[in-house]
PDB file of C-alpha atoms in Angstrom:
ATOM      1  CA  UNK A 253     103.173 -17.174 -43.801  1.00  0.00           C
ATOM      2  CA  UNK A 254     100.272 -18.386 -41.739  1.00  0.00           C
ATOM      3  CA  UNK A 255     100.405 -21.480 -39.200  1.00  0.00           C
ATOM      4  CA  UNK A 256      97.775 -22.896 -41.560  1.00  0.00           C
ATOM      5  CA  UNK A 257      99.954 -22.652 -44.600  1.00  0.00           C
ATOM      6  CA  UNK A 258     103.403 -23.523 -42.899  1.00  0.00           C
ATOM      7  CA  UNK A 259     102.142 -26.466 -41.248  1.00  0.00           C
ATOM      8  CA  UNK A 260      99.721 -27.647 -43.949  1.00  0.00           C
ATOM      9  CA  UNK A 261     102.501 -27.466 -46.582  1.00  0.00           C
ATOM     10  CA  UNK A 262     104.734 -29.634 -44.325  1.00  0.00           C
ATOM     11  CA  UNK A 263     101.875 -32.121 -43.976  1.00  0.00           C
ATOM     12  CA  UNK A 264     101.269 -32.000 -47.804  1.00  0.00           C
ATOM     13  CA  UNK A 265     104.991 -32.881 -48.439  1.00  0.00           C
ATOM     14  CA  UNK A 266     105.099 -35.590 -46.052  1.00  0.00           C
ATOM     15  CA  UNK A 267     101.810 -36.994 -47.527  1.00  0.00           C
ATOM     16  CA  UNK A 268     103.291 -36.936 -51.019  1.00  0.00           C
ATOM     17  CA  UNK A 269     106.084 -39.131 -50.013  1.00  0.00           C
ATOM     18  CA  UNK A 270     103.720 -41.404 -48.087  1.00  0.00           C
ATOM     19  CA  UNK A 271     101.313 -41.737 -51.098  1.00  0.00           C
ATOM     20  CA  UNK A 272     104.390 -42.385 -53.572  1.00  0.00           C
ATOM     21  CA  UNK A 273     105.540 -45.135 -51.240  1.00  0.00           C
ATOM     22  CA  UNK A 274     102.145 -46.790 -50.891  1.00  0.00           C
ATOM     23  CA  UNK A 275     101.522 -46.818 -54.769  1.00  0.00           C
ATOM     24  CA  UNK A 276     104.704 -47.684 -56.257  1.00  0.00           C
ATOM     25  CA  UNK A 277     102.807 -48.570 -59.468  1.00  0.00           C
ATOM     26  CA  UNK A 278     100.948 -45.443 -59.943  1.00  0.00           C
ATOM     27  CA  UNK A 279     103.347 -43.045 -58.181  1.00  0.00           C
ATOM     28  CA  UNK A 280     101.820 -39.837 -59.459  1.00  0.00           C
ATOM     29  CA  UNK A 281      98.450 -40.579 -58.234  1.00  0.00           C
ATOM     30  CA  UNK A 282      99.309 -41.997 -55.092  1.00  0.00           C
ATOM     31  CA  UNK A 283     101.426 -38.919 -54.306  1.00  0.00           C
ATOM     32  CA  UNK A 284      98.682 -36.610 -55.135  1.00  0.00           C
ATOM     33  CA  UNK A 285      96.001 -38.231 -53.114  1.00  0.00           C
ATOM     34  CA  UNK A 286      98.802 -38.431 -50.064  1.00  0.00           C
ATOM     35  CA  UNK A 287      99.312 -34.636 -50.322  1.00  0.00           C
ATOM     36  CA  UNK A 288      95.864 -33.690 -50.119  1.00  0.00           C
ATOM     37  CA  UNK A 289      94.681 -36.189 -47.445  1.00  0.00           C
ATOM     38  CA  UNK A 290      97.905 -35.507 -45.043  1.00  0.00           C
ATOM     39  CA  UNK A 291      97.944 -31.874 -45.988  1.00  0.00           C
ATOM     40  CA  UNK A 292      94.444 -31.147 -44.611  1.00  0.00           C
ATOM     41  CA  UNK A 293      94.804 -33.331 -41.481  1.00  0.00           C
ATOM     42  CA  UNK A 294      98.571 -31.786 -40.618  1.00  0.00           C
ATOM     43  CA  UNK A 295      97.196 -28.300 -41.089  1.00  0.00           C
ATOM     44  CA  UNK A 296      95.519 -28.968 -37.582  1.00  0.00           C
ATOM     45  CA  UNK A 297      93.385 -26.510 -35.656  1.00  0.00           C
ATOM     46  CA  UNK A 298      94.403 -23.623 -37.985  1.00  0.00           C
ATOM     47  CA  UNK A 299      92.665 -25.349 -40.914  1.00  0.00           C
ATOM     48  CA  UNK A 300      89.819 -26.120 -39.076  1.00  0.00           C
ATOM     49  CA  UNK A 301      89.352 -22.784 -37.530  1.00  0.00           C
ATOM     50  CA  UNK A 302      89.785 -21.315 -40.950  1.00  0.00           C
ATOM     51  CA  UNK A 303      86.827 -23.517 -42.020  1.00  0.00           C
ATOM     52  CA  UNK A 304      84.675 -22.524 -38.934  1.00  0.00           C
ATOM     53  CA  UNK A 305      85.663 -18.836 -39.395  1.00  0.00           C
ATOM     54  CA  UNK A 306      84.370 -18.777 -42.981  1.00  0.00           C
ATOM     55  CA  UNK A 307      81.097 -20.516 -42.225  1.00  0.00           C
ATOM     56  CA  UNK A 308      80.507 -17.951 -39.112  1.00  0.00           C
ATOM     57  CA  UNK A 309      81.144 -14.942 -41.258  1.00  0.00           C
ATOM     58  CA  UNK A 310      78.373 -16.478 -43.557  1.00  0.00           C
ATOM     59  CA  UNK A 311      75.818 -17.062 -41.042  1.00  0.00           C
ATOM     60  CA  UNK A 312      76.409 -13.920 -39.012  1.00  0.00           C
ATOM     61  CA  UNK A 313      76.124 -11.569 -41.953  1.00  0.00           C
ATOM     62  CA  UNK A 314      73.575  -8.772 -41.429  1.00  0.00           C
ATOM     63  CA  UNK A 315      73.021  -9.822 -37.940  1.00  0.00           C
ATOM     64  CA  UNK A 316      74.879  -7.254 -36.055  1.00  0.00           C
ATOM     65  CA  UNK A 317      77.272  -9.754 -34.832  1.00  0.00           C
ATOM     66  CA  UNK A 318      80.919  -9.020 -35.415  1.00  0.00           C
ATOM     67  CA  UNK A 319      83.300 -12.027 -36.137  1.00  0.00           C
ATOM     68  CA  UNK A 320      87.044 -11.617 -35.236  1.00  0.00           C
ATOM     69  CA  UNK A 321      89.975 -13.845 -35.657  1.00  0.00           C
ATOM     70  CA  UNK A 322      92.732 -13.532 -33.267  1.00  0.00           C
ATOM     71  CA  UNK A 323      95.331 -16.258 -33.984  1.00  0.00           C
ATOM     72  CA  UNK A 324      93.747 -19.681 -32.979  1.00  0.00           C
ATOM     73  CA  UNK A 325      90.918 -17.762 -31.268  1.00  0.00           C
ATOM     74  CA  UNK A 326      87.588 -16.748 -32.945  1.00  0.00           C
ATOM     75  CA  UNK A 327      85.811 -14.115 -31.155  1.00  0.00           C
ATOM     76  CA  UNK A 328      82.072 -13.181 -31.752  1.00  0.00           C
ATOM     77  CA  UNK A 329      81.040  -9.823 -30.473  1.00  0.00           C
ATOM     78  CA  UNK A 330      77.243  -9.501 -30.071  1.00  0.00           C
ATOM     79  CA  UNK A 331      76.403  -5.803 -29.209  1.00  0.00           C
ATOM     80  CA  UNK A 332      74.001  -4.555 -26.654  1.00  0.00           C
ATOM     81  CA  UNK A 333      71.333  -3.375 -29.047  1.00  0.00           C
ATOM     82  CA  UNK A 334      70.465  -6.873 -30.277  1.00  0.00           C
ATOM     83  CA  UNK A 335      71.071  -9.113 -27.121  1.00  0.00           C
ATOM     84  CA  UNK A 336      69.114  -7.865 -23.879  1.00  0.00           C
ATOM     85  CA  UNK A 337      66.949  -5.004 -22.880  1.00  0.00           C
ATOM     86  CA  UNK A 338      68.378  -2.581 -20.200  1.00  0.00           C
ATOM     87  CA  UNK A 339      68.754  -4.408 -16.963  1.00  0.00           C
ATOM     88  CA  UNK A 340      67.221  -7.664 -17.918  1.00  0.00           C
ATOM     89  CA  UNK A 341      68.651 -11.068 -18.630  1.00  0.00           C
ATOM     90  CA  UNK A 342      65.951 -12.064 -20.747  1.00  0.00           C
ATOM     91  CA  UNK A 343      66.917 -12.639 -24.446  1.00  0.00           C
ATOM     92  CA  UNK A 344      65.647 -10.250 -26.866  1.00  0.00           C
ATOM     93  CA  UNK A 345      63.607 -11.226 -29.907  1.00  0.00           C
ATOM     94  CA  UNK A 346      66.320  -9.949 -32.036  1.00  0.00           C
ATOM     95  CA  UNK A 347      68.950 -12.206 -30.586  1.00  0.00           C
ATOM     96  CA  UNK A 348      67.428 -15.413 -31.252  1.00  0.00           C
ATOM     97  CA  UNK A 349      68.436 -15.639 -35.052  1.00  0.00           C
ATOM     98  CA  UNK A 350      72.297 -15.029 -34.407  1.00  0.00           C
ATOM     99  CA  UNK A 351      71.974 -17.539 -31.360  1.00  0.00           C
ATOM    100  CA  UNK A 352      70.354 -19.980 -33.585  1.00  0.00           C
ATOM    101  CA  UNK A 353      72.844 -19.681 -36.453  1.00  0.00           C
ATOM    102  CA  UNK A 354      75.630 -19.949 -33.903  1.00  0.00           C
ATOM    103  CA  UNK A 355      74.250 -22.960 -32.163  1.00  0.00           C
ATOM    104  CA  UNK A 356      74.077 -24.629 -35.647  1.00  0.00           C
ATOM    105  CA  UNK A 357      77.607 -23.944 -36.361  1.00  0.00           C
ATOM    106  CA  UNK A 358      78.721 -25.181 -33.037  1.00  0.00           C
ATOM    107  CA  UNK A 359      76.918 -28.369 -33.708  1.00  0.00           C
ATOM    108  CA  UNK A 360      78.811 -28.650 -36.958  1.00  0.00           C
ATOM    109  CA  UNK A 361      81.998 -27.491 -35.581  1.00  0.00           C
ATOM    110  CA  UNK A 362      81.912 -29.433 -32.335  1.00  0.00           C
ATOM    111  CA  UNK A 363      85.622 -29.419 -31.155  1.00  0.00           C
ATOM    112  CA  UNK A 364      86.088 -26.000 -29.443  1.00  0.00           C
ATOM    113  CA  UNK A 365      86.340 -24.549 -26.276  1.00  0.00           C
ATOM    114  CA  UNK A 366      83.323 -22.098 -25.818  1.00  0.00           C
ATOM    115  CA  UNK A 367      83.853 -19.407 -23.470  1.00  0.00           C
ATOM    116  CA  UNK A 368      80.787 -16.788 -23.098  1.00  0.00           C
ATOM    117  CA  UNK A 369      81.492 -13.333 -21.401  1.00  0.00           C
ATOM    118  CA  UNK A 370      78.970 -10.841 -20.629  1.00  0.00           C
ATOM    119  CA  UNK A 371      79.965  -7.157 -20.309  1.00  0.00           C
ATOM    120  CA  UNK A 372      78.157  -3.921 -19.082  1.00  0.00           C
ATOM    121  CA  UNK A 373      79.022  -0.255 -19.424  1.00  0.00           C
ATOM    122  CA  UNK A 374      80.290   1.559 -16.227  1.00  0.00           C
ATOM    123  CA  UNK A 375      76.911   3.078 -15.158  1.00  0.00           C
ATOM    124  CA  UNK A 376      75.733   1.800 -11.670  1.00  0.00           C
ATOM    125  CA  UNK A 377      77.478   0.012  -9.038  1.00  0.00           C
ATOM    126  CA  UNK A 378      80.110  -2.659  -9.796  1.00  0.00           C
ATOM    127  CA  UNK A 379      78.431  -5.513  -7.984  1.00  0.00           C
ATOM    128  CA  UNK A 380      75.261  -4.628  -9.792  1.00  0.00           C
ATOM    129  CA  UNK A 381      77.095  -4.834 -13.375  1.00  0.00           C
ATOM    130  CA  UNK A 382      78.835  -8.042 -12.344  1.00  0.00           C
ATOM    131  CA  UNK A 383      75.758  -9.801 -11.385  1.00  0.00           C
ATOM    132  CA  UNK A 384      73.646  -8.583 -14.551  1.00  0.00           C
ATOM    133  CA  UNK A 385      76.672  -9.683 -16.979  1.00  0.00           C
ATOM    134  CA  UNK A 386      76.957 -13.004 -15.173  1.00  0.00           C
ATOM    135  CA  UNK A 387      73.312 -13.793 -15.502  1.00  0.00           C
ATOM    136  CA  UNK A 388      73.244 -12.460 -19.245  1.00  0.00           C
ATOM    137  CA  UNK A 389      76.340 -14.948 -20.090  1.00  0.00           C
ATOM    138  CA  UNK A 390      74.404 -17.682 -18.559  1.00  0.00           C
ATOM    139  CA  UNK A 391      71.244 -17.014 -20.377  1.00  0.00           C
ATOM    140  CA  UNK A 392      73.441 -17.325 -23.461  1.00  0.00           C
ATOM    141  CA  UNK A 393      74.759 -20.604 -22.461  1.00  0.00           C
ATOM    142  CA  UNK A 394      71.456 -22.111 -21.354  1.00  0.00           C
ATOM    143  CA  UNK A 395      70.175 -21.286 -24.708  1.00  0.00           C
ATOM    144  CA  UNK A 396      72.874 -22.566 -26.548  1.00  0.00           C
ATOM    145  CA  UNK A 397      72.759 -25.956 -24.844  1.00  0.00           C
ATOM    146  CA  UNK A 398      68.856 -26.090 -25.230  1.00  0.00           C
ATOM    147  CA  UNK A 399      69.537 -26.142 -29.145  1.00  0.00           C
ATOM    148  CA  UNK A 400      71.848 -29.040 -28.830  1.00  0.00           C
ATOM    149  CA  UNK A 401      75.282 -27.440 -28.250  1.00  0.00           C
ATOM    150  CA  UNK A 402      77.275 -29.591 -26.156  1.00  0.00           C
ATOM    151  CA  UNK A 403      78.074 -28.124 -22.732  1.00  0.00           C
ATOM    152  CA  UNK A 404      81.190 -30.358 -21.908  1.00  0.00           C
ATOM    153  CA  UNK A 405      83.747 -27.576 -22.995  1.00  0.00           C
ATOM    154  CA  UNK A 406      81.535 -24.532 -22.407  1.00  0.00           C
ATOM    155  CA  UNK A 407      81.719 -21.958 -19.721  1.00  0.00           C
ATOM    156  CA  UNK A 408      80.031 -18.713 -18.902  1.00  0.00           C
ATOM    157  CA  UNK A 409      81.207 -15.747 -16.787  1.00  0.00           C
ATOM    158  CA  UNK A 410      80.356 -11.957 -16.134  1.00  0.00           C
ATOM    159  CA  UNK A 411      82.893  -9.444 -16.374  1.00  0.00           C
ATOM    160  CA  UNK A 412      80.751  -6.242 -15.835  1.00  0.00           C
ATOM    161  CA  UNK A 413      82.328  -3.226 -16.787  1.00  0.00           C
ATOM    162  CA  UNK A 414      86.167  -4.781 -17.340  1.00  0.00           C
ATOM    163  CA  UNK A 415      87.676  -4.590 -20.555  1.00  0.00           C
ATOM    164  CA  UNK A 416      85.674  -1.855 -22.219  1.00  0.00           C
ATOM    165  CA  UNK A 417      86.099  -1.362 -26.125  1.00  0.00           C
ATOM    166  CA  UNK A 418      85.065   2.138 -26.234  1.00  0.00           C
ATOM    167  CA  UNK A 419      84.829   5.228 -23.847  1.00  0.00           C
ATOM    168  CA  UNK A 420      82.229   5.073 -21.127  1.00  0.00           C
ATOM    169  CA  UNK A 421      82.174   8.908 -21.257  1.00  0.00           C
ATOM    170  CA  UNK A 422      79.404   9.300 -23.963  1.00  0.00           C
ATOM    171  CA  UNK A 423      76.132   7.269 -24.940  1.00  0.00           C
ATOM    172  CA  UNK A 424      77.649   5.723 -28.188  1.00  0.00           C
ATOM    173  CA  UNK A 425      80.792   4.341 -26.437  1.00  0.00           C
ATOM    174  CA  UNK A 426      78.559   2.943 -23.442  1.00  0.00           C
ATOM    175  CA  UNK A 427      76.333   1.223 -25.694  1.00  0.00           C
ATOM    176  CA  UNK A 428      79.555  -0.495 -27.496  1.00  0.00           C
ATOM    177  CA  UNK A 429      80.766  -1.711 -24.211  1.00  0.00           C
ATOM    178  CA  UNK A 430      77.363  -3.411 -23.391  1.00  0.00           C
ATOM    179  CA  UNK A 431      77.984  -6.626 -25.303  1.00  0.00           C
ATOM    180  CA  UNK A 432      78.361 -10.360 -25.105  1.00  0.00           C
ATOM    181  CA  UNK A 433      81.363 -12.078 -26.408  1.00  0.00           C
ATOM    182  CA  UNK A 434      81.785 -15.925 -27.366  1.00  0.00           C
ATOM    183  CA  UNK A 435      85.497 -16.888 -27.616  1.00  0.00           C
ATOM    184  CA  UNK A 436      86.068 -20.197 -29.421  1.00  0.00           C
ATOM    185  CA  UNK A 437      89.519 -21.992 -29.139  1.00  0.00           C
ATOM    186  CA  UNK A 438      91.126 -25.219 -29.459  1.00  0.00           C
ATOM    187  CA  UNK A 439      90.647 -28.054 -26.788  1.00  0.00           C
ATOM    188  CA  UNK A 440      93.888 -29.153 -25.265  1.00  0.00           C
ATOM    189  CA  UNK A 441      95.351 -32.320 -26.418  1.00  0.00           C
ATOM    190  CA  UNK A 442      92.638 -32.596 -29.326  1.00  0.00           C
ATOM    191  CA  UNK A 443      93.933 -33.697 -32.739  1.00  0.00           C
ATOM    192  CA  UNK A 444      92.146 -31.740 -35.559  1.00  0.00           C
ATOM    193  CA  UNK A 445      91.594 -32.986 -39.234  1.00  0.00           C
ATOM    194  CA  UNK A 446      89.197 -32.059 -41.781  1.00  0.00           C
ATOM    195  CA  UNK A 447      85.997 -30.416 -40.435  1.00  0.00           C
ATOM    196  CA  UNK A 448      83.055 -32.543 -41.177  1.00  0.00           C
ATOM    197  CA  UNK A 449      85.097 -35.481 -40.400  1.00  0.00           C
ATOM    198  CA  UNK A 450      85.261 -35.090 -36.527  1.00  0.00           C
ATOM    199  CA  UNK A 451      83.763 -37.228 -34.094  1.00  0.00           C
ATOM    200  CA  UNK A 452      80.939 -35.877 -31.723  1.00  0.00           C
ATOM    201  CA  UNK A 453      82.678 -35.057 -28.419  1.00  0.00           C
ATOM    202  CA  UNK A 454      80.778 -37.315 -25.637  1.00  0.00           C
ATOM    203  CA  UNK A 455      77.867 -35.792 -24.073  1.00  0.00           C
ATOM    204  CA  UNK A 456      78.257 -35.116 -20.326  1.00  0.00           C
ATOM    205  CA  UNK A 457      75.347 -34.529 -17.798  1.00  0.00           C
ATOM    206  CA  UNK A 458      75.201 -30.870 -17.012  1.00  0.00           C
ATOM    207  CA  UNK A 459      72.950 -28.283 -15.642  1.00  0.00           C
ATOM    208  CA  UNK A 460      71.259 -27.248 -18.716  1.00  0.00           C
ATOM    209  CA  UNK A 461      68.122 -29.591 -18.930  1.00  0.00           C
ATOM    210  CA  UNK A 462      65.194 -29.358 -21.367  1.00  0.00           C
ATOM    211  CA  UNK A 463      64.337 -26.975 -24.307  1.00  0.00           C
ATOM    212  CA  UNK A 464      62.227 -24.036 -22.995  1.00  0.00           C
ATOM    213  CA  UNK A 465      63.265 -22.186 -26.209  1.00  0.00           C
ATOM    214  CA  UNK A 466      61.812 -24.570 -28.896  1.00  0.00           C
ATOM    215  CA  UNK A 467      59.309 -21.880 -29.991  1.00  0.00           C
ATOM    216  CA  UNK A 468      62.554 -19.786 -31.316  1.00  0.00           C
ATOM    217  CA  UNK A 469      64.195 -22.494 -33.520  1.00  0.00           C
TER     218      UNK A 469
END
């Protein structure tokens, strides 16, 4: 049984009891309302992430971006053939649409930690690859915040050739390893209810100012 189903079921039971107690004269109706409201809320981040994952899969269809679910974490894998040109940290034209879709999702589902990680293959020096992957991750972060994504819970780092997902011994494997990953997870201590009812996290001043990418919206 999934976490969402387990805790959602317990919440629904509690809600049914609460609803029956509140509406003594119309106990059946009160129990039903209580079950629906409390069940959704008690499911917590699992329910929230289920809805976010569904929307992301819809918006990333046919873009080349892979959406994975690993427990409470949602991972988006953005392959090198759509992200950046060789040895460049300038966003490729084919990358703007997936990033715009992601930005729209992160503004709707705005209660995540957002970790952006850049990766390279093993060709060249480690220091060069670490620097390049850091710049690429930062380029993605800069673009997302320029589109209105709150940077308060966003981080960017370069991992260079670490954590390969394929062999670096052949061309196809190296191409898979050149990627950007966006990892979404729960904010520690955050209370999660129904998506769409969440409050906007407070905006904080950060290094991402202005919108140099407005022509790509």
